[in-house]
Coordinates of C-alpha atoms in Angstrom, one line a residue:
X3 CA 14.5 58.5 6.6
X4 CA 15.0 61.6 4.4
X5 CA 18.6 61.6 4.9
X6 CA 19.2 58.0 4.4
X7 CA 17.2 58.0 0.9
X8 CA 20.0 60.5 -0.6
X9 CA 21.8 58.7 -3.2
X10 CA 25.7 58.2 -2.8
X11 CA 28.2 56.2 -4.8
X12 CA 28.1 52.3 -3.8
X13 CA 25.0 52.7 -1.9
X14 CA 22.2 50.4 -3.4
X15 CA 19.5 50.0 -0.7
X16 CA 18.4 51.4 2.8
X17 CA 17.6 49.3 5.7
X18 CA 15.4 51.2 8.3
X19 CA 14.7 49.8 12.0
X20 CA 11.8 51.2 13.5
X21 CA 11.6 49.9 17.0
X22 CA 7.9 49.9 17.3
X23 CA 6.7 49.9 21.1
X24 CA 3.6 48.0 22.3
X25 CA 1.3 51.2 22.2
X26 CA -2.1 51.3 20.9
X27 CA -0.9 54.3 18.6
X28 CA 0.5 51.5 16.3
X29 CA -3.3 50.6 15.5
X30 CA -3.6 54.0 13.7
X31 CA -1.1 53.1 11.2
X32 CA -3.2 50.0 10.5
X33 CA -6.2 52.0 10.0
X34 CA -4.5 54.7 8.1
X35 CA -3.1 52.1 5.6
X36 CA -5.9 50.0 5.0
X37 CA -8.5 52.8 5.1
X38 CA -10.7 50.9 7.9
X39 CA -13.2 52.3 10.3
X40 CA -12.4 53.4 13.6
X41 CA -14.0 50.6 15.8
X42 CA -12.5 47.8 17.3
X43 CA -14.2 45.3 15.6
X44 CA -13.1 46.7 12.2
X45 CA -9.5 46.7 13.5
X46 CA -10.3 43.1 14.5
X47 CA -11.4 42.0 11.2
X48 CA -8.7 43.7 9.5
X49 CA -5.6 41.7 11.6
X50 CA -7.5 38.5 10.8
X51 CA -7.5 39.7 7.2
X52 CA -3.5 40.6 7.3
X53 CA -3.1 36.5 7.8
X54 CA -4.3 35.6 4.5
X55 CA -3.3 38.7 2.7
X56 CA -7.1 39.6 1.9
X57 CA -7.6 43.3 1.0
X58 CA -9.2 45.5 -1.7
X59 CA -6.9 47.9 -2.2
X60 CA -6.2 49.9 -5.4
X61 CA -4.5 48.7 -8.4
X62 CA -0.6 48.1 -8.3
X63 CA -0.9 48.9 -4.1
X64 CA 0.3 46.1 -1.7
X65 CA 0.5 46.2 2.2
X66 CA 2.8 43.3 3.9
X67 CA 2.9 42.8 7.3
X68 CA 5.1 40.1 8.7
X69 CA 3.8 37.6 11.3
X70 CA 5.8 39.2 14.1
X71 CA 4.0 42.5 13.3
X72 CA 0.3 40.6 13.5
X73 CA 1.0 39.2 16.5
X74 CA 2.2 42.5 18.0
X75 CA -1.2 44.1 16.5
X76 CA -3.2 41.3 17.8
X77 CA -1.9 41.7 21.2
X78 CA -2.8 45.2 21.4
X79 CA -6.5 44.8 20.4
X80 CA -8.7 45.2 23.6
X81 CA -10.0 42.0 24.8
X82 CA -13.6 41.5 23.8
X83 CA -15.8 42.5 26.3
X84 CA -19.3 41.1 27.5
X85 CA -22.0 43.4 26.6
X86 CA -25.4 44.1 28.0
X87 CA -26.7 41.2 25.7
X88 CA -24.2 38.8 27.4
X89 CA -25.5 39.8 30.9
X90 CA -29.0 39.7 29.7
X91 CA -28.7 36.3 28.3
X92 CA -27.0 34.9 31.6
X93 CA -29.4 36.7 33.8
X94 CA -32.5 35.2 31.7
X95 CA -30.8 31.7 32.3
X96 CA -30.3 32.4 36.1
X97 CA -34.1 33.3 36.4
X98 CA -35.7 30.8 34.3
X99 CA -33.9 28.1 34.0
X100 CA -33.7 28.2 30.1
X101 CA -32.2 30.4 27.3
X102 CA -33.9 33.4 26.0
X103 CA -34.7 33.0 22.2
X104 CA -33.8 35.5 19.6
X105 CA -37.4 37.1 19.4
X106 CA -37.7 37.2 23.0
X107 CA -34.1 39.1 23.5
X108 CA -35.6 41.5 21.0
X109 CA -38.8 41.9 22.9
X110 CA -36.7 42.6 25.9
X111 CA -34.7 45.0 24.3
X112 CA -31.6 43.3 23.3
X113 CA -30.1 43.3 19.8
X114 CA -29.5 39.3 19.1
X115 CA -26.9 40.4 16.5
X116 CA -24.7 42.0 19.0
X117 CA -23.5 38.7 20.3
X118 CA -19.4 39.2 18.9
X119 CA -20.3 35.7 17.5
X120 CA -20.5 34.4 13.9
X121 CA -24.3 34.5 14.4
X122 CA -26.9 34.3 17.1
X123 CA -27.0 30.5 17.0
X124 CA -23.3 30.1 17.1
X125 CA -23.4 32.3 20.2
X126 CA -26.3 30.0 21.6
X127 CA -23.9 27.1 21.1
X128 CA -20.6 28.6 22.6
X129 CA -22.9 29.2 25.7
X130 CA -23.6 25.3 25.9
X131 CA -27.4 25.9 25.5
X132 CA -27.8 23.9 22.0
X133 CA -29.0 20.3 22.4
X134 CA -26.9 17.7 20.6
X135 CA -29.3 17.1 17.8
X136 CA -29.5 20.9 17.5
X137 CA -25.6 21.1 17.2
X138 CA -25.6 18.5 14.4
X139 CA -28.2 20.6 12.4
X140 CA -26.1 23.8 12.9
X141 CA -23.2 22.2 12.0
X142 CA -24.9 20.6 8.7
X143 CA -27.5 23.5 8.0
X144 CA -25.1 26.6 9.2
X145 CA -25.1 28.4 5.8
X146 CA -28.7 28.4 5.3
X147 CA -29.6 29.6 9.5
X148 CA -26.9 32.1 8.8
X149 CA -28.6 33.3 5.9
X150 CA -31.8 33.5 7.3
X151 CA -30.2 35.8 10.0
X152 CA -28.9 38.3 7.4
X153 CA -31.1 38.3 4.4
X154 CA -32.3 42.0 3.8
X155 CA -35.9 42.7 4.5
X156 CA -37.3 45.7 2.5
X157 CA -40.9 43.7 3.1
X158 CA -42.2 40.6 5.4
X159 CA -42.6 38.1 2.3
X160 CA -39.5 36.3 2.7
X161 CA -40.0 35.7 6.4
X162 CA -43.8 35.0 6.2
X163 CA -43.4 32.3 3.3
X164 CA -41.0 30.5 5.4
X165 CA -43.3 30.5 8.1
X166 CA -46.1 29.0 6.0
X167 CA -43.9 26.4 5.2
X168 CA -43.1 25.8 8.9
X169 CA -46.4 25.7 9.7
X170 CA -47.3 23.1 7.1
X171 CA -44.2 21.3 8.3
X172 CA -42.5 21.3 4.9
X173 CA -39.2 22.8 6.2
X174 CA -37.3 20.8 4.1
X175 CA -40.3 19.5 1.9
X176 CA -42.2 21.0 -1.0
X177 CA -45.6 22.7 -0.7
X178 CA -47.9 23.4 -3.8
X179 CA -48.4 26.9 -4.6
X180 CA -52.3 26.7 -3.9
X181 CA -51.5 25.4 -0.2
X182 CA -48.6 28.1 0.4
X183 CA -51.4 31.0 -0.9
X184 CA -53.9 29.6 2.1
X185 CA -51.0 29.1 4.5
X186 CA -49.5 32.7 4.1
X187 CA -53.3 34.4 4.1
X188 CA -53.6 32.7 7.5
X189 CA -50.5 34.2 8.8
X190 CA -51.1 37.8 7.5
X191 CA -54.8 37.8 8.7
X192 CA -53.7 38.0 12.4
X193 CA -51.4 40.9 12.0
X194 CA -52.5 44.2 11.0
X195 CA -49.0 45.4 9.9
X196 CA -48.5 42.5 7.9
X197 CA -52.0 43.0 6.0
X198 CA -50.5 46.2 5.1
X199 CA -47.5 44.9 3.3
X200 CA -49.8 42.6 1.2
X201 CA -52.0 45.3 0.5
X202 CA -55.4 44.2 -1.8
X203 CA -54.0 40.8 -3.0
X204 CA -54.6 39.4 0.6
X205 CA -57.9 38.5 -0.5
X206 CA -57.4 37.7 -4.1
X207 CA -56.0 34.2 -4.5
X208 CA -54.7 34.8 -8.2
X209 CA -53.2 38.3 -7.1
X210 CA -51.6 36.4 -3.8
X211 CA -50.3 33.9 -5.8
X212 CA -48.6 36.2 -8.3
X213 CA -47.3 38.6 -5.5
X214 CA -45.8 35.2 -3.6
X215 CA -44.3 34.1 -7.3
X216 CA -42.8 37.6 -8.2
X217 CA -41.1 38.5 -4.7
X218 CA -40.1 35.8 -2.1
X219 CA -40.3 32.9 -4.3
X220 CA -38.0 34.6 -7.0
X221 CA -35.8 36.0 -4.4
X222 CA -35.4 32.5 -2.4
X223 CA -35.2 30.6 -5.7
X224 CA -32.7 33.4 -7.3
X225 CA -30.5 33.7 -4.2
X226 CA -31.3 37.4 -3.7
X227 CA -29.9 38.2 -0.2
X228 CA -28.6 34.9 0.4
X229 CA -25.0 35.1 -1.4
X230 CA -26.4 33.9 -4.4
X231 CA -26.9 30.7 -3.4
X232 CA -30.6 28.9 -3.8
X233 CA -32.2 27.3 -1.0
X234 CA -35.4 26.4 -2.5
X235 CA -36.8 25.8 -5.9
X236 CA -39.8 26.4 -7.7
X237 CA -41.2 24.2 -10.7
X238 CA -44.6 23.1 -11.9
X239 CA -46.4 25.1 -9.1
X240 CA -44.3 23.7 -6.2
X241 CA -42.2 25.3 -3.6
X242 CA -39.3 23.0 -2.6
X243 CA -36.4 23.5 -0.1
X244 CA -33.3 22.2 -2.0
X245 CA -31.7 20.8 1.2
X246 CA -32.4 17.7 3.2
X247 CA -32.3 16.8 6.9
X248 CA -32.2 13.5 8.6
X249 CA -35.6 12.4 10.1
X250 CA -34.1 12.0 13.5
X251 CA -33.2 15.6 13.4
X252 CA -35.9 17.1 11.4
X253 CA -37.6 18.7 14.5
X254 CA -34.7 20.5 15.6
X255 CA -33.9 21.9 12.1
X256 CA -37.7 23.3 12.3
X257 CA -37.3 24.6 15.6
X258 CA -33.9 26.6 15.0
X259 CA -35.5 28.0 11.9
X260 CA -38.9 29.0 13.3
X261 CA -36.9 31.0 16.0
X262 CA -34.7 32.7 13.4
X263 CA -37.7 33.4 11.3
X264 CA -39.9 34.8 14.4
X265 CA -37.0 37.1 15.3
X266 CA -36.5 38.6 11.9
X267 CA -40.5 39.2 11.5
X268 CA -40.3 40.7 15.1
X269 CA -37.8 42.9 14.1
X270 CA -39.3 43.9 10.9
X271 CA -42.6 44.7 12.5
X272 CA -40.9 46.6 15.3
X273 CA -39.1 49.0 12.9
X274 CA -42.9 50.0 11.3
X275 CA -44.0 51.3 14.8
X276 CA -44.6 54.9 14.8
X277 CA -42.7 56.1 11.7
X278 CA -45.1 58.4 10.3
X279 CA -42.9 61.4 9.2
X280 CA -45.6 63.9 9.8
X281 CA -46.9 62.9 13.3
X282 CA -44.2 60.6 14.7
X283 CA -40.6 59.3 15.0
X284 CA -38.5 56.9 16.5
X285 CA -35.1 57.3 18.3
X286 CA -32.7 54.6 19.7
X287 CA -31.4 54.7 22.9
X288 CA -27.4 54.7 22.7
X289 CA -24.5 55.7 24.9
X290 CA -22.1 59.2 24.8
X291 CA -19.3 58.8 27.7
X292 CA -21.3 56.1 29.8
X293 CA -24.7 58.3 29.6
X294 CA -27.8 57.1 27.5
X295 CA -28.7 59.7 24.8
X296 CA -31.3 59.6 21.9
X297 CA -30.0 59.1 18.4
X298 CA -32.2 61.0 16.1
X299 CA -33.4 59.4 12.3
X300 CA -32.2 60.9 9.4
X301 CA -34.0 64.4 9.1
X302 CA -34.3 64.1 5.8
X303 CA -36.4 61.0 6.3
X304 CA -38.6 62.8 9.5
X305 CA -38.4 66.6 8.8
X306 CA -40.8 67.7 11.4
X307 CA -38.0 66.6 13.9
X308 CA -37.8 70.0 16.1
X309 CA -34.3 71.9 16.6
X310 CA -33.0 73.3 20.1
X311 CA -35.2 73.4 23.1
X312 CA -38.6 72.1 22.6
X313 CA -41.4 71.4 25.2
X314 CA -41.7 67.5 25.5
X315 CA -44.4 65.6 27.6
X316 CA -42.7 62.7 29.6
X317 CA -44.9 60.4 32.0
X318 CA -47.5 63.4 32.4
X319 CA -45.0 65.6 33.3
X320 CA -44.0 68.6 30.9
X321 CA -40.0 68.7 30.5
X322 CA -37.9 70.3 27.8
X323 CA -35.7 68.5 25.3
X324 CA -32.7 69.6 23.4
X325 CA -32.9 68.5 19.8
X326 CA -29.3 68.4 18.5
X327 CA -28.6 67.9 15.0
X328 CA -28.2 64.1 15.6
X329 CA -29.2 63.3 19.0
X330 CA -31.2 64.7 22.0
X331 CA -28.7 64.5 24.9
X332 CA -30.4 66.5 27.6
X333 CA -34.2 66.5 28.8
X334 CA -34.6 68.7 31.7
X335 CA -37.5 70.3 33.5
X336 CA -38.3 73.6 32.6
X337 CA -36.4 76.0 35.0
X338 CA -33.4 73.6 35.8
X339 CA -30.2 72.6 34.7
X340 CA -30.1 68.9 35.9
X341 CA -30.5 66.3 33.2
X342 CA -33.3 64.1 33.7
X343 CA -32.9 61.9 30.6
X344 CA -30.7 59.1 32.2
X345 CA -33.2 58.6 35.0
X346 CA -36.1 58.7 32.4
X347 CA -34.8 56.0 30.3
X348 CA -33.4 53.8 33.1
X349 CA -36.7 54.1 34.9
X350 CA -38.5 52.6 31.3
X351 CA -36.1 50.0 30.6
X352 CA -33.6 49.5 33.5
X353 CA -29.6 49.7 33.9
X354 CA -28.6 48.8 30.3
X355 CA -30.7 51.2 28.4
X356 CA -28.2 52.5 25.7
X357 CA -25.3 50.0 26.3
X358 CA -23.8 48.0 23.8
X359 CA -25.8 44.9 22.9
X360 CA -29.2 46.7 23.4
X361 CA -31.7 47.7 21.1
X362 CA -34.3 50.2 23.3
X363 CA -36.4 52.6 21.5
X364 CA -38.4 55.8 22.0
X365 CA -41.2 57.1 20.2
X366 CA -41.6 61.3 19.8
X367 CA -45.3 61.7 19.1
X368 CA -47.4 64.6 17.9
X369 CA -50.1 65.6 20.5
X370 CA -52.1 68.9 21.1
X371 CA -50.2 70.2 23.6
X372 CA -46.8 69.5 21.6
X373 CA -44.8 66.5 21.7
X374 CA -45.2 63.2 23.6
X375 CA -41.9 61.0 24.5
X376 CA -43.1 57.5 24.9
X377 CA -41.0 54.2 25.6
X378 CA -41.6 51.3 22.8
X379 CA -41.7 47.8 24.0
X380 CA -42.0 46.5 27.7
X381 CA -41.3 48.6 30.6
X382 CA -42.1 48.8 34.3
X383 CA -45.8 48.2 35.0
X384 CA -46.4 48.8 38.5
X385 CA -47.3 45.2 39.3
X386 CA -44.4 44.6 41.6
X387 CA -40.9 43.3 41.2
X388 CA -40.1 39.9 39.3
X389 CA -38.1 37.5 41.0
X390 CA -34.3 37.2 39.9
X391 CA -34.7 40.0 37.4
X392 CA -32.4 43.1 37.2
X393 CA -33.4 46.6 38.0
X394 CA -31.9 50.1 37.5
X395 CA -32.2 51.9 40.8
X396 CA -34.8 54.4 38.9
X397 CA -36.8 51.4 38.0
X398 CA -37.3 50.1 41.4
X399 CA -39.7 52.8 43.2
X400 CA -42.7 52.5 40.6
X401 CA -42.8 49.0 41.5
X402 CA -43.9 50.0 44.9
X403 CA -46.2 52.7 43.6
X404 CA -43.3 55.4 44.6
X405 CA -41.8 58.2 42.7
X406 CA -37.8 58.2 42.2
X407 CA -35.8 61.0 44.0
X408 CA -32.3 60.8 44.4
X409 CA -32.1 61.7 48.0
X410 CA -34.1 59.1 49.0
X411 CA -33.6 56.3 46.7
X412 CA -30.1 56.6 46.6
X413 CA -30.0 54.9 50.2
X414 CA -29.7 51.4 51.1
X415 CA -32.5 51.4 53.4
X416 CA -35.8 52.7 52.2
X417 CA -38.8 52.6 54.5
X418 CA -42.4 52.6 53.0
X419 CA -45.4 52.2 54.7
X420 CA -46.1 48.3 54.3
X421 CA -42.4 47.6 52.7
X422 CA -38.7 48.1 53.5
X423 CA -36.5 48.1 50.6
X424 CA -33.0 47.0 51.0
X425 CA -30.6 48.0 48.3
X426 CA -27.1 46.2 48.8
X427 CA -23.7 46.2 46.8
X428 CA -21.7 42.7 47.9
X429 CA -18.4 44.3 46.5
X430 CA -17.8 47.4 48.4
X431 CA -13.9 47.8 47.4
X432 CA -14.8 51.2 46.0
X433 CA -16.5 52.8 48.8
X434 CA -15.0 54.5 52.2
X435 CA -14.5 52.1 54.9
X436 CA -17.3 53.7 57.0
X437 CA -19.8 52.5 54.2
X438 CA -18.5 49.2 53.5
X439 CA -20.6 47.1 55.6
X440 CA -20.5 43.5 55.6
X441 CA -23.2 42.1 53.6
X442 CA -23.1 38.6 51.9
X443 CA -25.0 35.2 51.4
X444 CA -24.5 32.7 54.0
X445 CA -25.8 30.2 52.0
X446 CA -28.5 29.9 49.0
X447 CA -31.3 30.8 51.3
X448 CA -29.5 33.3 54.3
X449 CA -28.1 36.7 54.2
X450 CA -26.2 38.5 56.2
X451 CA -26.7 42.2 56.3
X452 CA -25.4 45.3 58.2
X453 CA -27.7 48.1 59.1
X454 CA -25.8 51.7 59.3
X455 CA -23.3 52.8 61.8
X456 CA -25.7 54.7 63.9
X457 CA -28.7 51.9 64.2
X458 CA -29.2 50.2 67.3
X459 CA -31.5 47.2 68.5
X460 CA -33.7 49.7 70.4
X461 CA -34.2 52.4 68.0
X462 CA -37.6 52.5 65.7
X463 CA -35.3 51.3 62.8
X464 CA -34.2 48.2 64.9
X465 CA -37.5 47.3 66.5
X466 CA -39.1 47.3 62.8
X467 CA -36.2 44.8 61.5
X468 CA -37.0 42.6 64.3
X469 CA -40.8 42.9 64.2
X470 CA -41.4 43.5 60.8
X471 CA -43.9 40.5 60.5
X472 CA -46.0 41.3 63.6
X473 CA -46.0 44.9 62.3
X474 CA -47.4 43.6 58.7
X475 CA -44.3 45.1 57.0
X476 CA -42.4 43.1 53.6
X477 CA -39.0 43.1 53.9
X478 CA -37.5 43.2 49.8
X479 CA -33.8 42.3 49.0
X480 CA -32.2 43.7 45.8
X481 CA -28.5 43.1 45.6
X482 CA -25.8 44.0 43.0
X483 CA -22.4 42.4 42.7
X484 CA -20.5 45.9 42.0
X485 CA -21.6 49.5 41.9
X486 CA -20.1 49.5 38.5
X487 CA -19.8 46.5 35.7
X488 CA -18.0 46.9 32.7
X489 CA -17.7 50.9 33.5
X490 CA -21.5 50.9 33.6
X491 CA -23.7 51.4 36.7
X492 CA -24.6 47.8 38.0
X493 CA -28.1 46.7 38.4
X494 CA -30.0 45.0 41.4
X495 CA -31.3 41.5 41.4
X496 CA -34.5 41.1 43.0
X497 CA -34.2 38.5 45.6
X498 CA -37.6 38.3 46.8
X499 CA -39.0 38.9 50.5
X500 CA -36.8 38.1 53.4
X501 CA -37.7 37.2 57.1
X502 CA -35.9 38.1 60.4
X503 CA -33.7 35.4 61.7
X504 CA -31.2 36.8 64.2
X505 CA -29.3 39.7 65.0
X506 CA -26.5 40.8 67.1
X507 CA -24.5 43.9 67.9
X508 CA -25.3 47.7 68.0
X509 CA -24.1 50.7 65.6
X510 CA -24.5 48.4 63.0
X511 CA -26.5 45.7 63.7
X512 CA -25.7 42.5 62.1
X513 CA -29.0 40.7 60.8
X514 CA -29.2 37.4 59.2
X515 CA -32.5 37.1 57.0
X516 CA -34.1 34.0 55.7
X517 CA -34.8 34.1 51.8
X518 CA -38.3 32.8 50.7
X519 CA -36.8 31.5 47.7
X520 CA -33.5 30.1 47.7
X521 CA -31.0 31.3 45.0
X522 CA -30.4 29.1 42.0
X523 CA -27.2 27.2 41.7
X524 CA -26.1 29.7 39.0
X525 CA -26.8 32.6 41.0
X526 CA -25.2 31.3 44.3
X527 CA -21.8 30.7 42.2
X528 CA -22.3 34.3 41.0
X529 CA -23.4 35.8 44.4
X530 CA -22.3 33.8 47.3
X531 CA -18.5 34.6 47.1
X532 CA -17.4 36.8 50.2
X533 CA -16.1 40.0 49.1
X534 CA -15.4 41.4 52.8
X535 CA -12.2 39.1 53.8

C-alpha cells in the first residue's frame, strides 16, 4: 500500500484489491473500526447497524461496508446457541406441561433477560407459548410491555404502583389517588423489604400520597425510564392509563403485565438480600473456561471483602477460599490442592451453575468463626428427587441422605442400603467401546439397560437387580442425553422408580425395566431415539 501511494505522473488514484478470506480475524477489523465491545452480541448488533449505516462516529468520520462484505461478516458470526435458560425453559415444560413465568425462572436461578430475543414475552411467543389473545396483546401493546421489562428501578415504587392498579383491575383504567394509596399500602405491608423502601410514609396517608406523586407517578407520567413515552397521566387526583385494550383481551393484557411486574419486583427484592457492606456481600456465579467461579462485587462498595486465602465455612465444613481481585476461583479443603468450588455450587444449584443464561448467587456472611458461604434461593432440600427434573451428579447424593464423593458417584450403578441409583448416559459416542453399554428407551414406559461387563445373573448385583422388590430396594433411574451439552457437563433427568421386567445374557446382563411414570410426549421425542445403532 505504501508503494502504491507514491505519487507519479499520470497516476490519479490507487486501486487496492484485498482478498479477504472467510476467517474470524476479519471480525476484529470491525471491532477496531467501530470501537465496539468484544462480545458476540456486540458484533451482531454492529453488523445489523451496517445495513442502515447507523453508527455514532466522530464528526467527519465515515465507515462504509458494501453489501457483500456485510454478508461475509454475517456468515462469520457464531450461530446463536441455546443457553442454560433455554434448556431450563424446555425442561420446565417437559416436567410440568406449562411454561415457566419470568418470576419462576428467576426464582429457579435463571435470567429472563438472557433469552436472545427482543424481550421475555417475544421469547415466549417464539416458543409457541402465547395464546392467540396474548399474541394480539403483545402485538398491540408491545412497546409498553417492553418498557416494563427495561425501565430502571432504584426503588420498588414504580412496580408497586402498577401492581396496585392491577389489584384494583384498573389496567387499563383510572384510579383515584386515595384508592391508590390504600392499594399500595396493602401490598407493601406484606413485605419487610418493601416497608424499608417506603419508610415512615407508609403509615401516613398524606405522606404516602406525596411520595407516590413525586416518585412513581411523576416517573410514569414524565416518561422517565420509558424512552420519554408517557404511558400514564395524572390529572385531578386520578392516575390513568393512556392506552386502551378491547374488552375481549383485557384479561390477557392484565395477565402479561402482572407477570412482568412480579418478575421485576422479585428481581429488585432479590438484589437487596445480604447487601450490608459491613457484615455480608453477594457474589454471582459466572464461568471461566467452563468452570464456575464467584464474581465479587466492587470492593469500593464492600470494603470488608477479604484478600487472598481466607477460611470460609461451607456446609458446616471449614474450607479456604482464594479471594482474588475480582473473583473467587478456588475453594479447597485445608492442606489439599483440589478445587471444591465447582462441586459445591453444582451441588447447590445443579449442572447449570455459572452457565450463560443463569443468575445463581451466593452470600458471604461474617460469623464468629470468620466467613460463612451460603446459597441464595432454592437448593437441594433432601426431600428426594423430583420427577423429570434435571440434576447435576453432585446434587444427587444429598437427595438420598448421602455425601458426594467422586470415586463412588462417578459410577453408573450406586448401591445404597434401600436404594439403587442408575446413572445412565444415552449417547456414548465419546466413550470407550468397553463402556458403551446399550442403554435406551424401548417405549415411553420401558427402558433397556446393560450392566457392567463383569456382572452375571448369579452375582450379588444380579440377584439384587431381579429381586429388588422382595428385598425392599427401590431402583431409581437418572438419564442424560450426552456427557456434555453445549460444551458443558450434562445433567441427569430423574425418570422415577423402575421395576424389573426381564433380562437376558451375562457379562453384561441386558435388563428391561418398567417405569412407574411413562415419559411425556416431549420427553419421549427427546430421549427415545436410539444412539447405539
